[in-house]
Amino acid sequence: AVPQPRGVMPGGAPLYAEYCAGCHGAQRQGGIGPELTDGWEDGDLFSLIYAGVPEGGMPGFSALGSERVWKIVAFLQSGGR
């Protein structure tokens, strides 16, 4: 797994809005994809976003690069703030 960067990682909200909200909801409440509000470990979220879930219809977002994926994880784990 790619190590998680340390410190504050701003910039996740616009990335989430562009790449994730269409399936997971603007408020992370779920829709086509599951809710993303509670109970997810950082490393699990990173792996799911980076590699995707092909059998579930979710594409991987490795093309964003690990830093941008970690920004999405940080946004999710901050409660969407």
CSV table of C-alpha atoms in Angstrom, one decimal:
chain,number,residue,atom,x,y,z
A,1,ALA,CA,0.0,0.0,0.0
A,2,VAL,CA,1.1,3.6,-0.6
A,3,PRO,CA,1.9,5.2,2.7
A,4,GLN,CA,-0.4,7.9,3.9
A,5,PRO,CA,1.1,11.4,3.9
A,6,ARG,CA,1.3,13.3,7.2
A,7,GLY,CA,-0.4,16.6,8.0
A,8,VAL,CA,-3.4,18.4,6.6
A,9,MET,CA,-4.4,17.6,3.0
A,10,PRO,CA,-6.7,20.3,1.7
A,11,GLY,CA,-8.3,20.0,-1.8
A,12,GLY,CA,-10.3,16.8,-1.3
A,13,ALA,CA,-13.7,18.4,-1.6
A,14,PRO,CA,-13.5,19.4,-5.3
A,15,LEU,CA,-11.9,16.0,-6.2
A,16,TYR,CA,-14.8,14.2,-4.4
A,17,ALA,CA,-17.3,16.4,-6.1
A,18,GLU,CA,-15.8,15.7,-9.5
A,19,TYR,CA,-15.0,12.0,-9.3
A,20,CYS,CA,-17.1,10.5,-6.5
A,21,ALA,CA,-20.3,12.4,-5.8
A,22,GLY,CA,-22.1,11.1,-8.9
A,23,CYS,CA,-22.3,7.6,-7.4
A,24,HIS,CA,-21.8,8.2,-3.7
A,25,GLY,CA,-23.9,11.3,-3.2
A,26,ALA,CA,-23.0,14.9,-2.6
A,27,GLN,CA,-23.2,14.4,1.1
A,28,ARG,CA,-21.5,10.9,1.0
A,29,GLN,CA,-24.9,9.3,1.7
A,30,GLY,CA,-24.7,6.7,-1.0
A,31,GLY,CA,-26.6,6.1,-4.2
A,32,ILE,CA,-25.3,3.9,-6.9
A,33,GLY,CA,-22.3,3.3,-4.6
A,34,PRO,CA,-22.3,2.8,-0.8
A,35,GLU,CA,-22.4,5.5,1.8
A,36,LEU,CA,-19.0,6.9,2.8
A,37,THR,CA,-19.8,8.5,6.1
A,38,ASP,CA,-18.7,6.0,8.8
A,39,GLY,CA,-16.6,3.0,9.6
A,40,TRP,CA,-14.0,3.1,6.8
A,41,GLU,CA,-10.3,2.8,7.6
A,42,ASP,CA,-7.9,5.1,5.7
A,43,GLY,CA,-6.0,2.4,4.0
A,44,ASP,CA,-9.1,0.6,2.9
A,45,LEU,CA,-10.6,3.7,1.4
A,46,PHE,CA,-7.3,4.5,-0.4
A,47,SER,CA,-7.1,0.9,-1.8
A,48,LEU,CA,-10.8,1.0,-3.0
A,49,ILE,CA,-10.5,4.4,-4.6
A,50,TYR,CA,-7.1,3.7,-6.2
A,51,ALA,CA,-7.8,0.2,-7.5
A,52,GLY,CA,-11.6,0.4,-7.8
A,53,VAL,CA,-14.1,-2.5,-7.4
A,54,PRO,CA,-14.4,-3.9,-10.9
A,55,GLU,CA,-17.0,-6.6,-9.9
A,56,GLY,CA,-19.1,-3.8,-8.2
A,57,GLY,CA,-18.9,-1.4,-11.2
A,58,MET,CA,-16.5,1.1,-9.6
A,59,PRO,CA,-13.6,2.1,-11.7
A,60,GLY,CA,-10.2,2.7,-10.2
A,61,PHE,CA,-8.8,6.2,-10.0
A,62,SER,CA,-5.0,5.4,-10.0
A,63,ALA,CA,-4.7,7.9,-12.8
A,64,LEU,CA,-5.3,10.6,-10.2
A,65,GLY,CA,-2.1,9.6,-8.5
A,66,SER,CA,-1.7,8.7,-4.8
A,67,GLU,CA,-1.5,12.2,-3.5
A,68,ARG,CA,-4.9,13.2,-5.0
A,69,VAL,CA,-6.5,9.9,-3.8
A,70,TRP,CA,-5.2,10.6,-0.3
A,71,LYS,CA,-6.8,14.0,-0.5
A,72,ILE,CA,-10.2,12.3,-1.2
A,73,VAL,CA,-9.6,10.0,1.7
A,74,ALA,CA,-8.8,12.9,4.0
A,75,PHE,CA,-11.9,14.7,2.9
A,76,LEU,CA,-14.0,11.6,3.6
A,77,GLN,CA,-12.5,11.1,7.0
A,78,SER,CA,-12.9,14.7,8.0
A,79,GLY,CA,-16.7,14.3,7.8
A,80,GLY,CA,-16.9,15.9,4.4
A,81,ARG,CA,-15.4,19.2,5.6
